[in-house]
Each structure stands twice: as C-alpha cells, then as structure tokens.
XYZ file of C-alpha atoms in Angstrom:
756
model
C -0.482 -0.184 -0.335
C 1.322 3.663 -0.957
C 0.293 6.279 1.880
C -0.878 9.273 0.775
C 0.091 8.637 -2.746
C -3.138 11.730 -4.102
C -0.785 14.126 -1.397
C 1.867 13.277 -3.211
C 1.337 13.632 -6.653
C -1.047 17.160 -5.733
C 2.561 18.623 -4.548
C 4.720 17.488 -7.626
C 2.483 18.670 -10.051
C 2.162 21.849 -8.091
C 6.087 22.555 -6.803
C 7.557 23.863 -10.264
C 5.525 26.252 -10.228
C 6.375 27.956 -6.952
C 10.392 27.133 -6.620
C 10.305 29.235 -9.982
C 8.314 32.267 -8.383
C 10.426 31.654 -5.221
C 13.726 32.267 -7.738
C 12.231 34.772 -9.676
C 11.241 36.526 -6.273
C 14.509 35.944 -4.957
C 16.991 36.615 -7.946
C 18.945 33.527 -7.388
C 19.289 29.699 -7.273
C 17.854 27.570 -4.329
C 19.684 25.342 -2.165
C 17.738 22.189 -1.330
C 15.884 23.483 1.481
C 14.657 27.080 0.373
C 12.844 24.961 -2.757
C 10.907 22.838 -0.490
C 10.656 25.437 2.571
C 9.973 27.924 0.047
C 6.559 25.509 -1.964
C 5.805 24.661 1.439
C 4.315 28.712 2.949
C 1.033 29.238 3.558
C -1.411 30.231 1.165
C -1.238 34.068 0.861
C 2.346 34.306 2.541
C 3.908 36.851 -0.520
C 7.584 35.204 -0.932
C 10.420 37.749 0.090
C 14.063 36.370 0.926
C 12.854 36.083 4.753
C 15.837 37.179 7.304
C 17.956 33.640 8.368
C 16.896 32.567 11.897
C 14.984 36.140 12.222
C 11.762 36.401 10.511
C 9.196 33.646 11.112
C 7.703 32.575 8.515
C 4.317 29.951 8.517
C 4.738 26.820 6.645
C 1.933 24.450 5.830
C 3.102 20.998 6.336
C 2.474 17.668 4.455
C 1.912 15.040 7.846
C 2.361 14.303 11.708
C 3.764 12.233 13.216
C 3.057 11.027 16.723
C 5.662 9.092 18.820
C 3.109 7.330 21.550
C 4.455 9.263 25.087
C 4.489 12.962 23.201
C 1.304 11.785 20.915
C -1.251 11.487 25.176
C -0.546 15.278 26.150
C -1.287 16.504 21.454
C -4.692 14.439 21.092
C -5.688 15.439 24.686
C -5.067 19.026 23.085
C -6.393 18.308 19.721
C -9.546 16.596 21.341
C -10.182 19.782 22.993
C -10.043 22.073 19.800
C -14.042 20.551 17.841
C -12.456 19.472 15.154
C -14.319 16.246 13.699
C -10.858 14.801 12.370
C -7.445 15.481 12.128
C -6.930 18.001 9.069
C -4.225 16.626 7.143
C -2.729 12.950 7.575
C -1.430 11.919 11.123
C 0.215 8.699 13.219
C 0.207 7.250 16.139
C 3.152 4.559 16.814
C 4.086 3.343 19.967
C 6.915 2.382 20.480
C 8.165 4.732 23.726
C 6.098 2.902 26.155
C 7.549 -0.583 26.240
C 10.511 -1.437 28.479
C 13.258 -3.717 28.080
C 14.181 -6.249 29.934
C 15.261 -10.122 28.685
C 13.652 -10.432 25.255
C 11.440 -9.795 23.001
C 8.743 -11.389 23.093
C 8.305 -11.317 26.814
C 9.174 -8.722 27.093
C 6.379 -6.928 24.485
C 4.249 -9.499 25.814
C 4.785 -7.304 29.843
C 4.234 -4.109 27.532
C 1.152 -4.536 26.342
C 0.181 -5.245 29.408
C 0.819 -2.639 31.439
C -0.014 0.235 28.731
C -3.314 -1.166 27.359
C -5.149 1.623 29.208
C -2.361 3.599 27.676
C -2.850 1.969 23.956
C -6.370 1.806 24.460
C -6.567 5.334 24.145
C -4.767 6.565 21.802
C -6.340 3.160 19.178
C -10.062 4.981 20.193
C -8.485 8.770 19.536
C -6.951 7.970 16.680
C -9.798 5.519 15.037
C -12.519 8.588 16.248
C -10.499 11.161 13.946
C -8.793 9.854 11.042
C -4.906 8.946 12.360
C -3.814 6.258 11.024
C -2.798 3.315 14.256
C 0.963 1.327 14.409
C 0.499 -0.847 17.256
C 2.880 -2.179 19.096
C 6.168 -3.942 18.249
C 5.629 -2.460 14.187
C 8.424 -0.785 15.178
C 10.499 2.965 16.202
C 8.270 5.650 14.562
C 10.948 6.992 12.337
C 11.953 4.161 10.278
C 8.628 3.097 9.967
C 7.808 7.254 9.014
C 10.835 6.010 6.467
C 10.010 3.024 5.167
C 6.428 3.945 4.507
C 5.335 7.821 5.089
C 8.958 10.125 4.388
C 9.483 11.225 0.175
C 11.338 13.549 -2.071
C 9.820 17.228 -1.440
C 7.823 16.995 1.553
C 7.359 19.398 4.957
C 6.491 17.149 8.114
C 6.967 17.785 11.641
C 6.786 15.462 13.977
C 6.380 15.545 18.033
C 9.514 13.848 18.577
C 13.157 15.243 17.857
C 13.724 12.741 16.154
C 11.849 13.174 13.498
C 14.156 14.764 11.313
C 15.771 11.166 10.526
C 13.279 11.043 7.304
C 15.356 13.998 5.879
C 17.703 10.431 4.746
C 15.005 10.958 1.901
C 14.872 14.677 1.106
C 12.523 15.981 3.546
C 12.119 18.806 5.083
C 10.881 16.508 8.287
C 10.951 19.281 12.508
C 9.987 18.052 15.840
C 7.616 19.970 17.205
C 6.211 20.281 20.639
C 2.501 18.243 20.881
C 0.717 21.853 20.958
C 2.972 22.667 17.009
C 1.230 19.325 16.127
C -2.129 20.114 17.654
C -1.957 23.115 14.780
C -1.529 21.588 12.325
C -4.006 18.312 12.621
C -6.830 21.070 13.475
C -5.845 23.433 9.756
C -3.697 25.953 11.416
C -0.648 27.365 9.758
C 2.556 26.202 10.929
C 5.062 29.098 11.887
C 9.076 28.703 12.665
C 11.822 30.643 12.638
C 13.769 31.031 8.845
C 16.003 28.555 8.958
C 20.377 29.703 8.878
C 22.095 27.108 6.306
C 24.991 25.092 7.184
C 26.713 22.719 3.843
C 27.701 20.003 4.517
C 29.986 19.517 1.389
C 30.973 15.526 1.515
C 33.709 14.017 -1.285
C 35.330 11.399 -1.326
C 33.689 7.330 -0.584
C 33.823 5.502 2.641
C 35.234 2.171 2.773
C 36.337 -0.245 4.448
C 34.890 0.313 8.239
C 33.629 3.711 7.892
C 30.039 4.648 7.545
C 27.931 7.042 8.107
C 27.598 7.340 11.210
C 30.278 8.515 11.634
C 29.970 11.595 9.128
C 27.200 12.708 11.754
C 29.802 11.867 14.907
C 32.822 13.811 12.788
C 29.845 17.517 12.094
C 29.122 16.676 16.342
C 32.136 16.867 16.776
C 32.823 20.136 14.838
C 29.928 21.762 15.337
C 28.967 21.488 18.933
C 25.702 20.438 20.337
C 24.668 23.534 19.506
C 26.537 24.500 16.515
C 23.153 23.683 14.482
C 20.551 25.548 16.033
C 18.125 27.552 14.078
C 19.656 26.363 10.806
C 18.785 23.264 8.507
C 21.935 21.244 7.550
C 21.997 20.798 4.045
C 24.663 17.395 2.874
C 25.320 17.719 -1.045
C 28.939 16.069 -3.615
C 30.050 13.256 -4.214
C 30.146 11.387 -1.418
C 25.893 11.796 -0.256
C 25.390 10.479 -3.749
C 27.161 7.671 -3.268
C 25.931 7.063 -0.324
C 22.317 4.746 0.782
C 19.829 6.757 1.436
C 19.112 4.346 5.123
C 23.220 5.907 5.673
C 21.591 9.399 5.188
C 19.002 8.694 7.289
C 21.115 7.641 9.804
C 23.200 11.407 9.128
C 19.830 13.108 9.175
C 17.973 11.288 12.634
C 21.468 12.687 15.077
C 21.539 16.000 13.407
C 18.818 16.903 16.261
C 22.376 16.872 18.503
C 23.745 19.534 17.348
C 20.460 21.305 17.988
C 20.000 21.687 13.691
C 16.321 22.486 13.105
C 17.255 19.638 10.298
C 18.941 18.316 8.051
C 18.728 16.660 4.474
C 20.216 15.521 1.221
C 19.167 16.165 -2.407
C 16.845 13.219 -4.704
C 18.882 10.814 -6.306
C 19.589 6.823 -7.032
C 19.302 5.584 -3.786
C 16.344 6.852 -1.976
C 15.139 5.926 -5.875
C 16.267 2.358 -4.941
C 14.473 2.471 -1.176
C 11.203 4.310 -2.469
C 11.151 0.791 -5.550
C 12.697 -1.467 -2.419
C 9.606 -0.336 0.251
C 6.367 -1.009 -2.094
C 6.412 2.623 -2.908
C 7.948 2.754 -6.580
C 5.373 4.820 -8.460
C 6.335 8.013 -5.053
C 10.014 6.740 -7.114
C 8.329 7.076 -10.449
C 6.454 10.779 -9.364
C 9.885 12.162 -8.736
C 11.813 11.069 -11.037
C 10.001 12.755 -13.137
C 10.256 16.387 -11.234
C 14.567 15.442 -9.922
C 15.746 19.317 -10.562
C 13.200 20.350 -8.016
C 14.374 17.691 -5.640
C 17.572 18.964 -5.527
C 19.444 21.702 -4.949
C 19.923 24.046 -7.401
C 23.982 23.373 -9.873
C 24.913 26.453 -8.519
C 23.730 26.456 -5.077
C 26.767 22.947 -4.687
C 29.059 24.316 -7.066
C 29.483 27.948 -5.137
C 28.106 26.545 -0.920
C 29.838 29.672 0.080
C 28.180 31.709 -1.552
C 24.163 30.285 -0.277
C 24.599 29.455 2.838
C 25.529 31.072 6.144
C 28.184 28.171 6.437
C 29.924 25.398 4.470
C 32.163 22.262 6.555
C 34.060 20.804 3.803
C 34.494 15.931 4.712
C 36.608 13.829 2.531
C 34.798 10.977 3.129
C 38.300 8.556 1.570
C 39.372 9.970 4.160
C 37.604 9.366 7.318
C 38.464 6.943 10.226
C 35.750 5.833 12.059
C 34.698 7.661 15.849
C 33.457 6.699 18.796
C 31.086 10.400 20.852
C 31.589 10.950 24.158
C 31.435 10.044 26.832
C 27.601 11.897 28.672
C 27.463 14.617 25.591
C 27.028 13.710 22.194
C 29.425 16.210 20.585
C 32.887 14.774 22.506
C 34.281 13.338 19.729
C 36.958 10.348 19.189
C 38.937 8.703 15.931
C 38.948 5.733 17.157
C 42.718 5.819 16.908
C 43.206 8.085 19.024
C 40.772 6.784 21.669
C 43.000 4.444 23.471
C 45.166 8.103 24.677
C 41.837 9.729 25.539
C 40.121 7.203 27.637
C 43.863 7.064 29.093
C 44.308 10.703 29.860
C 40.140 10.485 31.708
C 40.910 7.677 33.010
C 37.895 6.309 31.486
C 36.507 1.937 32.017
C 37.773 0.185 29.424
C 35.667 -3.019 29.360
C 33.519 -2.657 27.992
C 30.400 -4.088 29.995
C 27.511 -3.294 26.865
C 27.011 -3.154 23.160
C 23.538 -2.488 21.799
C 23.598 -1.808 18.228
C 19.914 -0.449 16.888
C 17.765 2.528 17.672
C 16.458 4.524 15.717
C 19.270 5.796 14.067
C 20.576 2.913 12.972
C 18.293 -0.049 12.767
C 18.392 -0.077 8.591
C 18.558 -3.314 6.826
C 22.501 -2.149 5.363
C 22.784 -1.864 9.502
C 22.118 -5.066 10.405
C 23.659 -6.834 7.498
C 26.565 -4.479 8.263
C 27.373 -6.814 11.998
C 26.193 -9.298 10.759
C 29.329 -9.782 8.288
C 31.394 -9.142 12.348
C 29.207 -11.867 14.674
C 29.347 -14.815 11.690
C 33.467 -13.810 12.498
C 33.298 -15.169 15.840
C 32.965 -18.621 15.352
C 34.925 -18.747 11.969
C 37.330 -16.792 13.532
C 36.866 -19.138 16.729
C 36.748 -15.838 19.274
C 34.130 -14.942 22.388
C 31.407 -12.612 23.043
C 33.326 -10.292 25.436
C 30.721 -8.619 25.859
C 26.751 -8.225 26.782
C 24.807 -7.319 23.482
C 22.326 -6.464 22.083
C 19.853 -5.769 18.915
C 16.514 -3.809 18.788
C 14.940 -3.763 15.053
C 14.083 -0.807 14.340
C 10.173 -2.335 12.592
C 8.655 -5.255 12.075
C 9.624 -5.087 8.528
C 13.190 -5.233 8.814
C 12.655 -7.384 11.654
C 10.882 -10.360 9.562
C 13.587 -9.796 7.041
C 16.645 -9.769 8.529
C 14.869 -13.038 10.616
C 13.938 -14.677 7.259
C 17.956 -13.849 6.063
C 19.413 -15.855 8.964
C 20.808 -13.275 11.123
C 19.304 -13.096 13.541
C 20.146 -16.832 14.512
C 23.959 -15.647 14.045
C 23.767 -13.059 16.309
C 21.347 -15.657 18.765
C 24.397 -17.851 17.692
C 26.700 -15.596 20.026
C 24.675 -14.710 22.654
C 23.403 -12.006 21.699
C 19.795 -10.554 22.669
C 17.305 -9.439 20.733
C 15.191 -6.784 21.859
C 11.886 -5.537 20.769
C 11.591 -3.433 17.649
C 10.760 -0.061 20.050
C 13.176 2.223 21.233
C 14.454 0.554 24.553
C 17.453 1.963 25.451
C 18.115 3.965 24.155
C 15.138 6.616 26.108
C 16.383 5.226 28.733
C 13.553 2.281 29.184
C 16.191 -0.547 29.996
C 15.332 -2.374 32.800
C 19.307 -3.324 33.313
C 20.326 -5.849 35.473
C 22.603 -3.873 38.447
C 22.467 -0.114 37.238
C 20.881 -0.086 40.444
C 24.135 0.201 42.370
C 25.632 2.774 40.363
C 28.737 0.966 39.942
C 31.225 3.344 37.222
C 31.171 1.542 33.876
C 30.636 1.865 29.917
C 29.027 0.748 27.371
C 28.768 1.141 23.569
C 25.568 2.379 21.573
C 25.099 3.574 17.675
C 21.695 5.820 19.693
C 22.447 9.722 19.720
C 22.278 10.436 22.313
C 24.220 9.825 25.853
C 23.280 12.176 27.981
C 24.394 11.017 31.923
C 20.938 8.343 33.103
C 19.964 8.426 29.563
C 20.052 4.512 28.864
C 19.919 2.869 32.073
C 19.809 6.259 35.046
C 23.565 5.169 36.450
C 25.405 8.854 36.498
C 28.420 6.354 36.921
C 27.381 4.346 33.498
C 29.474 6.154 30.360
C 27.830 5.802 26.837
C 29.822 6.215 24.042
C 28.377 5.950 20.321
C 29.030 5.149 17.511
C 28.695 2.900 14.581
C 26.503 0.194 14.688
C 29.898 -2.320 13.066
C 32.303 -0.412 15.431
C 30.131 -1.052 18.657
C 30.105 -5.421 17.227
C 33.665 -5.820 17.429
C 33.743 -3.454 19.811
C 31.424 -5.451 22.036
C 33.943 -8.684 20.458
C 36.845 -7.683 22.219
C 34.964 -6.326 24.726
C 38.270 -3.771 24.905
C 37.402 0.412 24.578
C 40.821 0.571 23.282
C 40.536 -2.085 20.630
C 41.474 -0.369 16.772
C 40.088 -2.716 14.412
C 41.488 -1.475 12.140
C 44.867 -1.886 12.778
C 44.968 -4.053 16.673
C 43.746 -7.942 17.108
C 42.561 -10.314 18.981
C 43.397 -14.115 20.665
C 41.418 -16.908 19.360
C 41.196 -19.635 21.249
C 44.061 -20.932 19.692
C 45.328 -18.621 20.771
C 46.038 -17.253 17.436
C 46.018 -13.466 17.093
C 43.075 -12.974 14.655
C 42.050 -9.481 13.024
C 38.312 -8.157 12.090
C 38.081 -8.310 8.065
C 36.338 -5.111 7.688
C 32.378 -4.935 7.626
C 30.367 -6.054 4.621
C 26.331 -5.658 3.489
C 23.900 -5.155 2.058
C 22.285 -1.731 1.084
C 18.578 -3.930 0.078
C 17.779 -7.448 1.098
C 18.689 -9.678 -2.157
C 14.955 -10.752 -1.510
C 13.445 -7.457 -0.564
C 11.761 -7.290 2.373
C 9.165 -8.772 3.387
C 6.532 -9.032 6.535
C 3.906 -11.020 7.414
C 1.604 -8.095 9.953
C 3.341 -4.565 9.532
C 0.951 -3.742 12.945
C -1.149 -1.195 10.757
C -4.443 0.475 12.052
C -6.123 1.985 9.609
C -8.837 4.950 10.888
C -12.528 4.137 10.872
C -14.228 6.174 7.177
C -16.488 7.968 9.813
C -15.516 7.907 13.486
C -17.709 10.585 15.309
C -19.610 7.804 16.891
C -15.683 6.889 18.417
C -16.313 6.771 22.637
C -13.160 8.198 23.942
C -12.334 6.329 27.776
C -10.239 8.381 29.661
C -11.507 7.144 33.732
C -12.256 10.002 35.805
C -9.500 7.983 38.532
C -6.646 6.219 36.449
C -3.649 6.920 36.954
C -1.805 7.240 33.183
C -4.959 9.734 31.117
C -6.116 13.103 32.250
C -7.799 15.320 30.549
C -6.776 18.699 29.971
C -8.206 22.026 31.298
C -6.908 25.299 29.939
C -4.172 27.430 31.603
C -5.299 30.850 32.744
C -5.246 33.930 31.314
C -2.172 36.573 31.732
C -3.732 39.128 34.626
C -2.410 41.588 32.047
C -0.073 43.316 35.048
C 3.836 42.596 35.402
C 4.985 40.071 37.123
C 5.629 40.980 41.240
C 7.000 38.783 43.827
C 8.546 36.453 42.180
C 10.324 33.054 43.346
C 13.076 31.433 42.254
C 12.798 28.305 42.661
C 15.650 26.699 40.799
C 18.969 29.028 39.281
C 20.193 25.694 37.580
C 23.568 25.269 36.615
C 25.745 23.621 33.393
C 23.272 21.560 31.515
C 19.914 21.570 31.068
C 18.293 19.047 28.689
C 14.574 18.235 28.893
C 15.759 14.634 30.134
C 16.209 17.148 33.129
C 13.718 18.935 33.118
C 10.988 15.953 32.538
C 13.083 12.603 32.737
C 12.185 9.930 30.808
C 12.507 6.178 31.302
C 10.005 5.338 34.058
C 7.952 8.636 34.119
C 6.893 7.758 30.649
C 4.209 5.975 32.223
C 2.530 8.806 33.301
C 3.054 10.869 29.888
C -0.476 11.772 28.612
C -1.014 12.313 33.399
C -0.123 15.546 33.556
C -0.310 16.373 37.418
C 1.170 12.737 37.822
C 3.562 14.007 35.714
C 4.824 16.849 36.951
C 6.350 15.146 39.707
C 9.179 15.121 37.974
C 10.060 18.362 37.079
C 13.492 19.540 36.953
C 14.400 16.641 39.364
C 17.876 16.162 37.311
C 19.041 20.075 37.415
C 21.651 20.812 39.522
C 21.350 23.255 41.772
C 23.253 26.596 41.070
C 23.511 27.032 45.207
C 24.635 23.633 47.035
C 25.686 21.116 43.882
C 23.218 19.129 44.303
C 19.646 17.600 41.842
C 16.373 17.738 42.911
C 17.368 19.856 46.421
C 15.952 23.661 46.470
C 14.957 26.057 49.008
C 11.575 26.691 49.895
C 11.635 30.820 50.798
C 8.277 30.782 52.355
C 10.208 28.115 55.577
C 13.257 27.659 54.580
C 13.599 24.248 54.352
C 14.947 22.256 51.634
C 12.558 20.376 49.858
C 12.288 18.224 46.178
C 11.420 20.584 43.128
C 8.266 19.163 42.878
C 6.893 19.579 46.548
C 8.114 22.578 47.052
C 6.352 24.268 43.772
C 3.438 22.601 45.045
C 3.634 24.868 48.022
C 4.809 28.449 45.944
C 1.029 27.101 44.362
C -0.625 26.372 47.200
C 0.059 29.594 48.496
C -0.674 30.868 45.283
C 3.095 32.895 44.580
C 4.211 32.465 41.418
C 7.895 31.627 40.409
C 10.096 32.275 37.967
C 13.269 29.813 37.056
C 16.564 30.578 35.633
C 18.708 28.555 33.186
C 22.133 28.202 31.945
C 23.165 27.818 28.148
C 21.083 25.820 25.724
C 19.061 24.940 28.168
C 16.036 22.580 26.846
C 18.322 20.952 24.707
C 17.610 17.836 23.181
C 14.120 15.860 23.062
C 11.191 17.833 21.583
C 9.578 16.507 25.032
C 6.645 19.490 25.678
C 6.313 17.823 29.432
C 9.131 19.948 29.675
C 8.212 22.935 29.468
C 3.383 22.412 30.642
C 4.984 20.898 33.913
C 6.364 24.319 35.108
C 3.018 26.398 33.300
C 0.866 23.005 35.308
C 2.822 23.832 38.833
C 2.547 27.558 38.751
C 6.418 28.778 37.506
C 5.378 31.685 35.005
C 9.796 32.527 34.025
C 12.573 30.826 32.442
C 15.468 32.907 32.066
C 18.694 31.631 30.598
C 21.079 32.357 29.205
C 20.388 30.821 25.612
C 17.369 28.150 25.359
C 17.434 25.296 22.721
C 15.507 25.936 19.671
C 12.525 23.045 20.234
C 12.395 24.195 24.753
C 12.090 27.946 24.057
C 9.373 27.224 20.702
C 7.317 24.858 23.690
C 7.537 27.164 26.295
C 4.682 29.915 24.143
C 3.051 27.884 22.874
C 2.225 26.696 26.639
C 1.642 30.602 27.470
C 4.732 30.849 29.672
C 7.112 33.184 29.643
C 10.920 32.701 27.319
C 13.423 35.282 28.388
C 17.355 34.553 27.786
C 19.532 37.454 29.787
C 21.165 41.162 27.205
C 24.053 40.323 29.411
C 24.808 36.665 30.222
C 27.792 37.563 33.442
C 24.168 38.435 35.251
C 23.028 35.191 35.454
C 25.916 35.687 38.157
C 23.375 38.198 40.147
C 20.272 35.786 40.873
C 21.067 35.033 44.417
C 19.005 31.658 46.109
C 17.048 34.301 48.372
C 15.505 36.868 45.825
C 12.371 37.446 45.064
C 12.129 38.826 41.727
C 9.608 41.085 39.242
C 9.526 41.481 36.037
C 8.435 44.214 34.297
C 7.597 46.158 31.541
C 4.392 43.304 30.179
C 2.299 46.353 29.701
C 4.429 46.858 26.508
C 4.920 43.545 25.412
C 6.261 43.679 21.311
C 8.015 42.245 19.110
C 11.814 42.861 19.934
C 11.495 45.283 23.111
C 13.527 44.267 26.399
C 11.712 43.515 29.326
C 12.812 43.769 32.383
C 13.891 42.408 34.959
C 14.043 43.391 39.280
C 16.368 41.765 41.590
C 14.755 41.760 45.347
C 18.155 40.632 47.658
C 17.142 39.287 51.378
C 19.916 42.235 52.153
C 17.042 44.872 51.345
C 19.444 45.740 48.624
C 16.999 45.708 44.677
C 19.821 45.800 40.847
C 17.872 45.551 38.197
C 18.924 44.924 33.916
C 17.499 43.976 31.103
C 16.202 40.458 29.486
C 15.559 39.713 25.814
C 13.051 37.952 24.262
C 12.460 36.344 20.418
C 8.325 36.566 20.449
C 6.634 37.994 17.455
C 2.902 39.380 17.852
C 1.161 35.728 17.148
C 3.209 34.390 20.363
C 2.616 37.308 23.133
C -1.181 37.304 21.770
C -0.569 33.845 22.990
C 0.449 34.476 26.551
C -1.851 36.915 26.835
C -4.251 34.047 26.357
C -2.710 32.025 28.225
C -0.947 29.934 25.447
C -1.608 28.961 22.171
C -4.193 26.530 23.100
C -6.064 28.510 24.381
C -6.657 30.962 20.815
C -7.182 27.558 18.840
C -10.186 26.659 20.945
C -11.114 30.342 20.208
C -11.244 30.050 16.242
C -12.256 26.112 15.732
C -14.925 26.263 18.714
C -18.117 24.616 17.128
C -16.350 23.500 13.876
C-alpha cells in the first residue's frame, strides 16, 4: 500500500511553479532546503527573501507523526479543539513505552499488558479523528515513517526530536512539541523561525570501517551540541550521492544532537532504490519527473559559500571511525585516539554492554554489516567479551533479517534481540545492576548519551559509534581496541584480525513482513467513544491554563537556578516516567529533578523561601502554588537541549512557574514554552546570571508594553534589602505575544474552532 499518493502527486504537480516563483523572487539559485520551504509557504504568504534566523514564517506541512509518549498529550490537546477530523494525514506509533529487559516477545507482551489503558486510548482517539495507528511491536516511529511515509520534497512535523530522520529521503522533517502538532492537525498554519543554512560538502567515498554514522559523529564534533541551532544542515556532493538512503537517514537523525532544525539530502538514485524496495515505485516515478526540483541548484552546490551561512567539507575517503562521548554526543574521538583519550580521562576501558539498533541505526544495511562481524566470532574462534543487544527498527526489518538468517547468527554468539521499540535508547532499559550506580562503560549506536540516559545510572559512560564498530568493540570487550589495526587472541591462542564489515544496502530477496502492525482509522469516527477514566493514573483530561492577568509579574520566588547542562531529560525525565505522559499532574512530580542547583551542587534539592527548608523541586513548587506564589526558573546555556517533549514546558506551567530565564535556549523547548503561555527570556548580559541569589524575590516589568524586539526588565530584591535590575531579551513575535496574553496557544485554537 502506498500512503498519501494523491497528496504527493498534487505536491509534485505544483512544486515546479512554486520553486520557479521563489527563484525569480529571490533572484538567485536555491538550495534544496529553500525549495522545500518556499513550496510549503502558507497560502497567501508573500514570497520574499526572509531573513534567516530572524523572520518567523508560516508554513503548511504535509503530515504529522506522533510517538505514543508524546501523542498522548498532543491528542488530549487536539480533543479540546472541536475538530471532527485531522486536517492533514497523521499517524501514531507505539514505540516508547516498551521496556527492554529480557527479549522481544516477553518484553512486548508485558508492555501490552502494562500499557493497555494508554494503547486503547491512543487507538480509539486515532480511530475517531482519522489518524493512522501503528500498534506496539510495529516499530520505531522514525524507521516506520522512512519505510512508509517519507518522500522527497515533502514537509513533515513530528512530536519527537528525531523526526529529522526523514531527511534521509529528502524531506524537511522537523521535531516539534505536541501543541505545534495540534495546530497543524487542526488545520492552522505552522510557524517557524526561518532557518539559517549550513552546507556540508561530502567528497570521496566511504569504505572499510567508515560508515554514515561517522559522518554525523564528525560533524557533531565540529559544530557541538548547539552549533546547528536554528539551522538546516544540507548535505551534498559526490560523497552524499554515493551513500545509501538509510545511511543518509542516520546522518539526519543524529542531526538533532547538534541542535539543527533539521538535516536533508537531495533526491538521488539511492532514494529511488529505497522507495522501490519499500513498495513505493509510484512515488519514485513521480519524483523522477521533477528530480531537478528535489535537489539544490547546481550553482548553489558549486559555490556553496555564496548560498549557505556556513560550509563544512569532509573527505569521506579519509574519514576515520569515531566514538563520541561519554555524557555528550559531541565529544568526538577518532578510534585511533581512543586509547590515549581513555587513559587521559580515566574512562573504564572494559566494555560491559554493546547495543546496536534504535531509530538511528536499525536499517537492513546496518544489521547486515554488523552481522558480517558477528559471523567472524565463530569463524575465527573468538568469543563475545561483552553483553550484546540488537534492537530492530521495525517489524519489516525484523522479519526480513530473521528470514535471511541474521538473527540466528546473532543468537549463536549469545546476543539478545529486544522488541522493535526505542528501549535502551530512551532509558526504557531495565538493566540488571544499574541501581548499584557503579562506574562502567557501554557502547551503542544510538544518538544520545547524556548521564542516566540509557540505564538511569549516572556513572554509566556511554559512547556512540556505528553498529559495526559497536559490534567489533563488543567482541573485543575493550574500549582501547582498534579493529583497523589491532588483533584478538582466539581459542587456539592465535592472533586474528577482524575483516572489515560488509553488507547489502537493501535485501537481495526484497523486504518481507506478515503483519506490519498498521491499523487504519474509521472512515467516519463520529460514533467512536474515547474513554478516559476519572481515576486513571495514566491519563488525565486537560483544562485551560489561565490567561495573563494584564500586569507585570511581581513577587516571584526563585524555584531553582540550574547550573550547567539542563536538557529536557533533566527537566522532565523519561524512563519510568514515560507511563505518566498522558497525566499532567502525575508526571509533574518529575519537574527539574535532574537539574543541578547552582547554590548547593545537588539535584532535586532546593530552598523553599516560605519555610526556609530544603525539599524536592516538585514539592517545593507545589507549596508555592498552594500559597498562590508565582516562581521563576533560571538556567544556563542551551537550556532545554534534547528531546522535543512538551512536558518539560507543560509541567512548570501546570505547577505555577511563570518565567524561565536562561543564557540561551534550545529551539524546540523555547517554542514549547511559548505555546504554553510561559515567559521564555534570555539574559541581555549573560553575566547577570551571577547576580541572582538563592533568597531573591523577583519582578518582571515591561509586560504591559510587551512588543516584539523590546527588552523586558528583571528587578532583583535581595534578602539584605538591596535591589538591582537589568534587561532581559525575548524572541516573541506578535502571534506568540497573543499566546502569552491568552494563556497559551491552545486557548487561541479553542476560540477559533469552537463549534467546528
């Protein structure tokens, strides 16, 4: 079945004229990103050269994708809009709530039982509103989207930061919060800060141990975790066209770790091959007819410095495999330098577990290259020295690699196959012994490796690498092992060397699957009843947040001054908290429990100014709320980095936090705060962060004249009776200020669509 074929054909029929109009209006060649953006402008928007990084622009995405953890809140919000059906094709994918512990069948069965209430809710509300539903076990959202929905030249938003994976098929695919998804499903325009453009020219060709994963690991080392903020990264060059479609997806997927709005590649033969292999030959044929519109103009690629804000060049023929980490995905170390780096930093070199798969690296090509190494364990008389796990990305991939004998080979060396779900990559890993919090090292082919991310242990040092390098390191059991140069001792005492990995881009026999796990929605869902129990611990119907009271905010108490890295994992942890993603009050009990308090260097311990006692962040905030006292959260650089989860914005809003003031924001989180009617502010002078004291009472003034581009003021009232003030900046436009005044974007939607 080809999804949305009529939509795709209509888009392709209109795209050439729209791109030509944009090229004429701007008077210059266009990059691929610009072609897709300008061909998706909201109806009536004037075509002009929008200022990158400054102008907010309204777009019309083609579709919406949601995973089960974030879909709960997105659909609870949509249910309040008054719409009878989603305005654009939308899907829900059940992949986040399955705990990896034993093996796939046991873990999946337990998840279906444990999450029955949530799955039934998602299935019924999807059925009611015309949303495609992918059942538990069907696979990870981004792999399923790549196999079924992604198409060159399209625009998609998704309630997960790794929605960007679809850039591997030439899309502009962007991770958003559920409130943005709600807007688009309700038929409204979607607003985005016009991204800057980063061009990455790939020369040469990958070979041997180097893989597409190493490209993004290298780029992460260059740009760091925030170097791509408010930018689209566009890859081009001979190295790009020589790469597989799923390899491109890997690179785009992990672009979320550099803060990029999204990443993409121009349409080429690898994409055509993948579309045909996944049953979408009609899409490939349609794309072929306008292929020059589905890639950047030749002039833009020939002279990239003239058309991109930043250009990076990487020679793939010289690219070395990398290991990134620990604790951050941008600490990039070439494999040849790891032994020295590990010794210098005191990293444990014994590898406890190697994990491959996830939404980033679970393609047929990834698994086939990894299995070429697994074969050598028996052939060369070796033994697996580390635990080893495989997480297939979809049921289609799992079924196909089982048919082709790959799972038997993995089983023969003692590997464990987890369910087709996110699992350890998002902290849904019940790892034996993790509670002991022992210092240890793991290697994985996932995308994120923040502290506590995989197993909840703050002392687990996770290194990110390609699936083939992870497999080799798991065989060796040693972080110092360099498979390009080093040998291993086999059962005969001989020194043997691993042959470089080799595999097929696509299955020779084609993909196969018995039940992909898709459930189509009812043609007419008006009679479908959505059941949310009043006493449910997992689901809770939403209520409107209060509108702004029309005055400056005075007498705010400092809830926490966060020090250093404060990601959405620190603000609203995943792992066991995922089960409360549909219950705002219950999940709010994890508010900022991972953030480090500047004043005592501890997590989840802050001072309650009303009592003078220290307590957990959620309990302290609930005490302020009960007393009718508003609060402010202060943060450091790139606050809200990481996942797109809107709970990190909804929780403080629900518990009575009024303002988040930081040195800088990660893009998605800043938007999420605005959507929920929060004040998201940045220090005009970052040194003013140091002026905020633990016992301060704080005012925010200038709100009665809240306008785009005009600074607001912070007044600090110190405990010793002194006061001082300074300016703070914001990036609100007129529409976002309207959200603030109304108490949130959802309140605006309710007014516009009530009765529809």
